[in-house]
JSON list of C-alpha atoms in Angstrom, two decimals:
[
{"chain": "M", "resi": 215, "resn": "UNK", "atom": "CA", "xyz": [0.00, 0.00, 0.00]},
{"chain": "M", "resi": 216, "resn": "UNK", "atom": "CA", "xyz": [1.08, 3.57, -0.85]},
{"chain": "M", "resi": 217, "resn": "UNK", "atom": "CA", "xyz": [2.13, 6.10, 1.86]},
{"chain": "M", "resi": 218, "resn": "UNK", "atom": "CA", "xyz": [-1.13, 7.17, 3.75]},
{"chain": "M", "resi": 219, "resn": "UNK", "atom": "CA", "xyz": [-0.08, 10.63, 3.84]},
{"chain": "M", "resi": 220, "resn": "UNK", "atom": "CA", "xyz": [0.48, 10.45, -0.12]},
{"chain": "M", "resi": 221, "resn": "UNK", "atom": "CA", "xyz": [-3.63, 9.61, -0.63]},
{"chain": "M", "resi": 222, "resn": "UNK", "atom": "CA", "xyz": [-6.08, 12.36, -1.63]},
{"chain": "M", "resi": 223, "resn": "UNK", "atom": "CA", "xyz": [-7.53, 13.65, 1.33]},
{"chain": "M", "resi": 224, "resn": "UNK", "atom": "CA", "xyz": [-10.95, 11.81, 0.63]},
{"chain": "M", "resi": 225, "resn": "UNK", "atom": "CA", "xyz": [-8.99, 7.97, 0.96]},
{"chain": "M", "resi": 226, "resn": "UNK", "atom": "CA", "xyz": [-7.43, 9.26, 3.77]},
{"chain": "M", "resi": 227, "resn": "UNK", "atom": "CA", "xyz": [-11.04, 9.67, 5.85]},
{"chain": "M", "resi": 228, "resn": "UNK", "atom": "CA", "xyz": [-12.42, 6.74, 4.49]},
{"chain": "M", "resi": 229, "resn": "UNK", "atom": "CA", "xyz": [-9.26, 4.81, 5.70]},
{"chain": "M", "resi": 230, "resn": "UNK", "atom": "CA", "xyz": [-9.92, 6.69, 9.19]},
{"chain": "M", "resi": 231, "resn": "UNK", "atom": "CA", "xyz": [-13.68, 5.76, 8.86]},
{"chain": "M", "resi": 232, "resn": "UNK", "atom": "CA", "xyz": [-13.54, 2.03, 9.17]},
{"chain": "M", "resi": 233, "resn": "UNK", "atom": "CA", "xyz": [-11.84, 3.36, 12.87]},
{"chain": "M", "resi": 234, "resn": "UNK", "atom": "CA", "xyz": [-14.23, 3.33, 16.13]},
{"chain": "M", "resi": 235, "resn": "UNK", "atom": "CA", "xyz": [-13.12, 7.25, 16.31]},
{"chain": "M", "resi": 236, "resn": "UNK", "atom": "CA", "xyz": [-15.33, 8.31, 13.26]},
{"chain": "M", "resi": 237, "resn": "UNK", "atom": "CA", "xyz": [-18.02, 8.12, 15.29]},
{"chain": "M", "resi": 238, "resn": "UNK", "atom": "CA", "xyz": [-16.78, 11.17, 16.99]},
{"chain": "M", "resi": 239, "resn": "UNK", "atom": "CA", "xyz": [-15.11, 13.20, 14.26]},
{"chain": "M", "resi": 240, "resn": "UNK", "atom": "CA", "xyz": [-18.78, 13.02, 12.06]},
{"chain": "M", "resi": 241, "resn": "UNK", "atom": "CA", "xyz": [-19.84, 14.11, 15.49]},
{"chain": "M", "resi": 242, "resn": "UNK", "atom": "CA", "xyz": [-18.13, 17.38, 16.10]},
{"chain": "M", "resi": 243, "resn": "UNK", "atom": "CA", "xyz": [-18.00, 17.57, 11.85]},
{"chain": "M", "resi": 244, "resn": "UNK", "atom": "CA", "xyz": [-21.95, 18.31, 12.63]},
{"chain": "M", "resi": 245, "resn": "UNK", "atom": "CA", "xyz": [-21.77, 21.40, 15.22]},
{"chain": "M", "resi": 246, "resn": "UNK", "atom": "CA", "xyz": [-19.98, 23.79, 12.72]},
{"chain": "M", "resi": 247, "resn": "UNK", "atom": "CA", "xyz": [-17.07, 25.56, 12.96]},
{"chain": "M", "resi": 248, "resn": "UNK", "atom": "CA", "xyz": [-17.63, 26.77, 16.24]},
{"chain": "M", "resi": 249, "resn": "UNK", "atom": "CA", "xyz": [-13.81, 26.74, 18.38]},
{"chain": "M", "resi": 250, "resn": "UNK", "atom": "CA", "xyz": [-14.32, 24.37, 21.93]},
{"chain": "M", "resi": 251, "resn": "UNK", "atom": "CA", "xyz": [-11.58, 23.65, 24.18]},
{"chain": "M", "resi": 252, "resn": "UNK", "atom": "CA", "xyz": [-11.58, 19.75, 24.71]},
{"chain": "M", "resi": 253, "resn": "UNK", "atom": "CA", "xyz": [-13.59, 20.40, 27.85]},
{"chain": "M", "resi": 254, "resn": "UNK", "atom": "CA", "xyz": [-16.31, 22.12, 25.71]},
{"chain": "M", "resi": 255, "resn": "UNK", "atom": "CA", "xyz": [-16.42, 19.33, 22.78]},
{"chain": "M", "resi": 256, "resn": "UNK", "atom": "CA", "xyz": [-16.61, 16.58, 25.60]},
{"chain": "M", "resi": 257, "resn": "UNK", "atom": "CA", "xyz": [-19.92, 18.62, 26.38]},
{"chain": "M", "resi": 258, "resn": "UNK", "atom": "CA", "xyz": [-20.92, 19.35, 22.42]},
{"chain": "M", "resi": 259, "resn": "UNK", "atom": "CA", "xyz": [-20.89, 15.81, 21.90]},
{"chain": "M", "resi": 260, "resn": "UNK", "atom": "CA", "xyz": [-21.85, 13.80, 25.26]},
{"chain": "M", "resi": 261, "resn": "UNK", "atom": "CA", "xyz": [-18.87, 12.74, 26.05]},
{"chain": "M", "resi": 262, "resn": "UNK", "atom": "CA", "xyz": [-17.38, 12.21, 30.02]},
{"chain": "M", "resi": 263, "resn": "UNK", "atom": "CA", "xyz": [-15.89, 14.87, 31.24]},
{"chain": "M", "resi": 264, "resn": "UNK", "atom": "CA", "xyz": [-12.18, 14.58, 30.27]},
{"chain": "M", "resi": 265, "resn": "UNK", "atom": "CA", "xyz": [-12.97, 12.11, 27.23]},
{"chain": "M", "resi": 266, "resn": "UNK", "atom": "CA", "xyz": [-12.00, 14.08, 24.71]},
{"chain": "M", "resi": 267, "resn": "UNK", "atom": "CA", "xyz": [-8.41, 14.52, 25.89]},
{"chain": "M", "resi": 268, "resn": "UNK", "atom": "CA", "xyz": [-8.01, 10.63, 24.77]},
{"chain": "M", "resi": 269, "resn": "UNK", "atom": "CA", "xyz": [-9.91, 10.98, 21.73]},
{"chain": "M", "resi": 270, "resn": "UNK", "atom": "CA", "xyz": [-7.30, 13.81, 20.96]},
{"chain": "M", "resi": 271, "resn": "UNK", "atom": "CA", "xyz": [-4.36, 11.53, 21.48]},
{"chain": "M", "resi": 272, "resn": "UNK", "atom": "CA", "xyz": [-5.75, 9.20, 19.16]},
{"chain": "M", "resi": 273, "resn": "UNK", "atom": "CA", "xyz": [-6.49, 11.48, 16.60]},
{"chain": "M", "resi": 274, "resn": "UNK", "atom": "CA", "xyz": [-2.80, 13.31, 16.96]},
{"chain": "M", "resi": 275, "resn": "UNK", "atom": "CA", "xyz": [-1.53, 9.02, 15.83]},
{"chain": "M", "resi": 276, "resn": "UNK", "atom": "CA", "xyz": [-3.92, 9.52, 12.77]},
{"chain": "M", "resi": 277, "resn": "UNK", "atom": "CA", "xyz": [-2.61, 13.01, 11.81]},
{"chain": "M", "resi": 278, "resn": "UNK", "atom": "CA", "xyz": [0.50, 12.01, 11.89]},
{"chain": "M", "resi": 279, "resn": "UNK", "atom": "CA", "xyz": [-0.32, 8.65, 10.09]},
{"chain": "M", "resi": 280, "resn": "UNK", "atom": "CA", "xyz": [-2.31, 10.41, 7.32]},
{"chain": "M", "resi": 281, "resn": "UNK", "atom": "CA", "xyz": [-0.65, 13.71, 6.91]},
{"chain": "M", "resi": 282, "resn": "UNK", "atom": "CA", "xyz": [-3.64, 15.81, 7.94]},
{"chain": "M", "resi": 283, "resn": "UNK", "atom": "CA", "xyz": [-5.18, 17.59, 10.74]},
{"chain": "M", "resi": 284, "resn": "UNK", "atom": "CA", "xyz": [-8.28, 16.59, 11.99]},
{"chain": "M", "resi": 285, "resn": "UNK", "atom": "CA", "xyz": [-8.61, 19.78, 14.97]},
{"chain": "M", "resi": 286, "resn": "UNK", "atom": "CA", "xyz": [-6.09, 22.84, 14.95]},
{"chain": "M", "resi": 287, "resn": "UNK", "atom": "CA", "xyz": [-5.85, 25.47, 17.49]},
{"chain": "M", "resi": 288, "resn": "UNK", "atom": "CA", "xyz": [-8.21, 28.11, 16.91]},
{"chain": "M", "resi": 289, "resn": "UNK", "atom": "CA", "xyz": [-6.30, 31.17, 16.21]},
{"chain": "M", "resi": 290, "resn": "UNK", "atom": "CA", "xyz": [-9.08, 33.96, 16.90]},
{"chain": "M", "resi": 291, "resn": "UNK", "atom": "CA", "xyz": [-11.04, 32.20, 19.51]},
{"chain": "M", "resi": 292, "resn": "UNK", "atom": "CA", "xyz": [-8.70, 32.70, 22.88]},
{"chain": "M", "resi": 293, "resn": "UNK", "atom": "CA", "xyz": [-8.79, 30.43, 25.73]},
{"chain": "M", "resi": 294, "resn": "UNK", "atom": "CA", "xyz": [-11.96, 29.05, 27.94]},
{"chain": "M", "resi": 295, "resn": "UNK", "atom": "CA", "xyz": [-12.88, 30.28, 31.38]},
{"chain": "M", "resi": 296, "resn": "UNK", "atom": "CA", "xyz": [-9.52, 27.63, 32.54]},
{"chain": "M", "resi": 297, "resn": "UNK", "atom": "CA", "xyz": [-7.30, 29.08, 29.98]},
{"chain": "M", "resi": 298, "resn": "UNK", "atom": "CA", "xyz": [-7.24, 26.06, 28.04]},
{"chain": "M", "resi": 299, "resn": "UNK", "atom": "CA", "xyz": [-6.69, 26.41, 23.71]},
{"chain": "M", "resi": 300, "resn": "UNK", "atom": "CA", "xyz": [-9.96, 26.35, 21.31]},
{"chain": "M", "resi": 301, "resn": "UNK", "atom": "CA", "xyz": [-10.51, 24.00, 18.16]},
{"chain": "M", "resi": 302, "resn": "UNK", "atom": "CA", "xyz": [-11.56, 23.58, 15.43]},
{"chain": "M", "resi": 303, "resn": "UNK", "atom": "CA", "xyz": [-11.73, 21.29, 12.54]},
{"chain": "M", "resi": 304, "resn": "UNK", "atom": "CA", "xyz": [-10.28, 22.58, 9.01]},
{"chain": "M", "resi": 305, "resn": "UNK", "atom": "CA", "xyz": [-13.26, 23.53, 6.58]},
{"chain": "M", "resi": 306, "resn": "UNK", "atom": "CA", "xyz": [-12.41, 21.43, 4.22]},
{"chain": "M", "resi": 307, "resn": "UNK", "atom": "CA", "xyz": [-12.39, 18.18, 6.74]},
{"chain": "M", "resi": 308, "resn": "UNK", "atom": "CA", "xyz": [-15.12, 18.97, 7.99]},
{"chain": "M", "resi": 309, "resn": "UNK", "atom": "CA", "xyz": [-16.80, 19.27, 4.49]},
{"chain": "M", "resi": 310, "resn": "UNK", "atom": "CA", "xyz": [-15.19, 15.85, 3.37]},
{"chain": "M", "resi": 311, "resn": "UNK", "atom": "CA", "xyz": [-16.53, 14.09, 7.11]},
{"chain": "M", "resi": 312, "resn": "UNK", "atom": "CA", "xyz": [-19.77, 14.93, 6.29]},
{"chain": "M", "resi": 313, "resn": "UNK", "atom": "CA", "xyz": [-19.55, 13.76, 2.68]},
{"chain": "M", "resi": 314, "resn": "UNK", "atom": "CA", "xyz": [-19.08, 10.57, 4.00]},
{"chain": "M", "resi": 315, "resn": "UNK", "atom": "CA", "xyz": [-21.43, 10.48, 7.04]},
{"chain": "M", "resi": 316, "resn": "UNK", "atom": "CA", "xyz": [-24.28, 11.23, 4.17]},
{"chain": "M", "resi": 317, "resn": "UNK", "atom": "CA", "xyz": [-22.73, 8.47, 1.82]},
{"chain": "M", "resi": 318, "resn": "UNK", "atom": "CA", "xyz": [-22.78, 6.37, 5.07]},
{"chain": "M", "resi": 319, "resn": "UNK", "atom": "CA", "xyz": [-26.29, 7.23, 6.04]},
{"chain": "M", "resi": 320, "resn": "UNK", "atom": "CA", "xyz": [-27.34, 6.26, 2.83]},
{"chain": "M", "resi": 321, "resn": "UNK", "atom": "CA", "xyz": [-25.80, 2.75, 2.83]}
]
């Protein structure tokens, strides 16, 4: 197989999609483009509190697997009430997630 950071950006997130984690990324692909610290996306999405510091170690072995970047600092949102950074994921991820979800749905 080819280098998974070498793959169009659509292979890449169905490769990532056969993963238990795409539950979650189709999840916060759905609330926008709105910056959370991982405190607020554990709440977005449901998760328990603290969850989404896990799901963003996992996701920092697929970026670096795949070349890409799934959530990146948000540069104009400033820190939550802890001081802790904001996210978001890239437009064009996001776009490609919920591509997917739909083709998914529709399976």
């Amino acid at each position: 197989m080819a280098d998974p950071r070498d793959l169009p950006l659509g292979q890449k997130l169905r490769l990532i999609r056969r993963r238990g984690m795409w539950t979650h990324l189709v999840a916060i692909a759905r609330l926008g483009d709105a910056p959370r610290s991982l405190t607020e996306w554990d709440e977005a999405i449901g998760l328990q509190p603290n969850k989404m510091r896990s799901l963003k170690a996992i996701m920092a072995k697929l970026e670096r697997r795949f070349g890409l970047s799934l959530l990146v600092p948000a540069a104009d949102a400033g820190p939550d009430a802890a001081g802790n950074p904001r996210y978001v994921m890239p437009p064009r991820v996001r776009k490609k997630i919920l591509e997917l979800a739909g083709e998914a749905d529709g399976e």
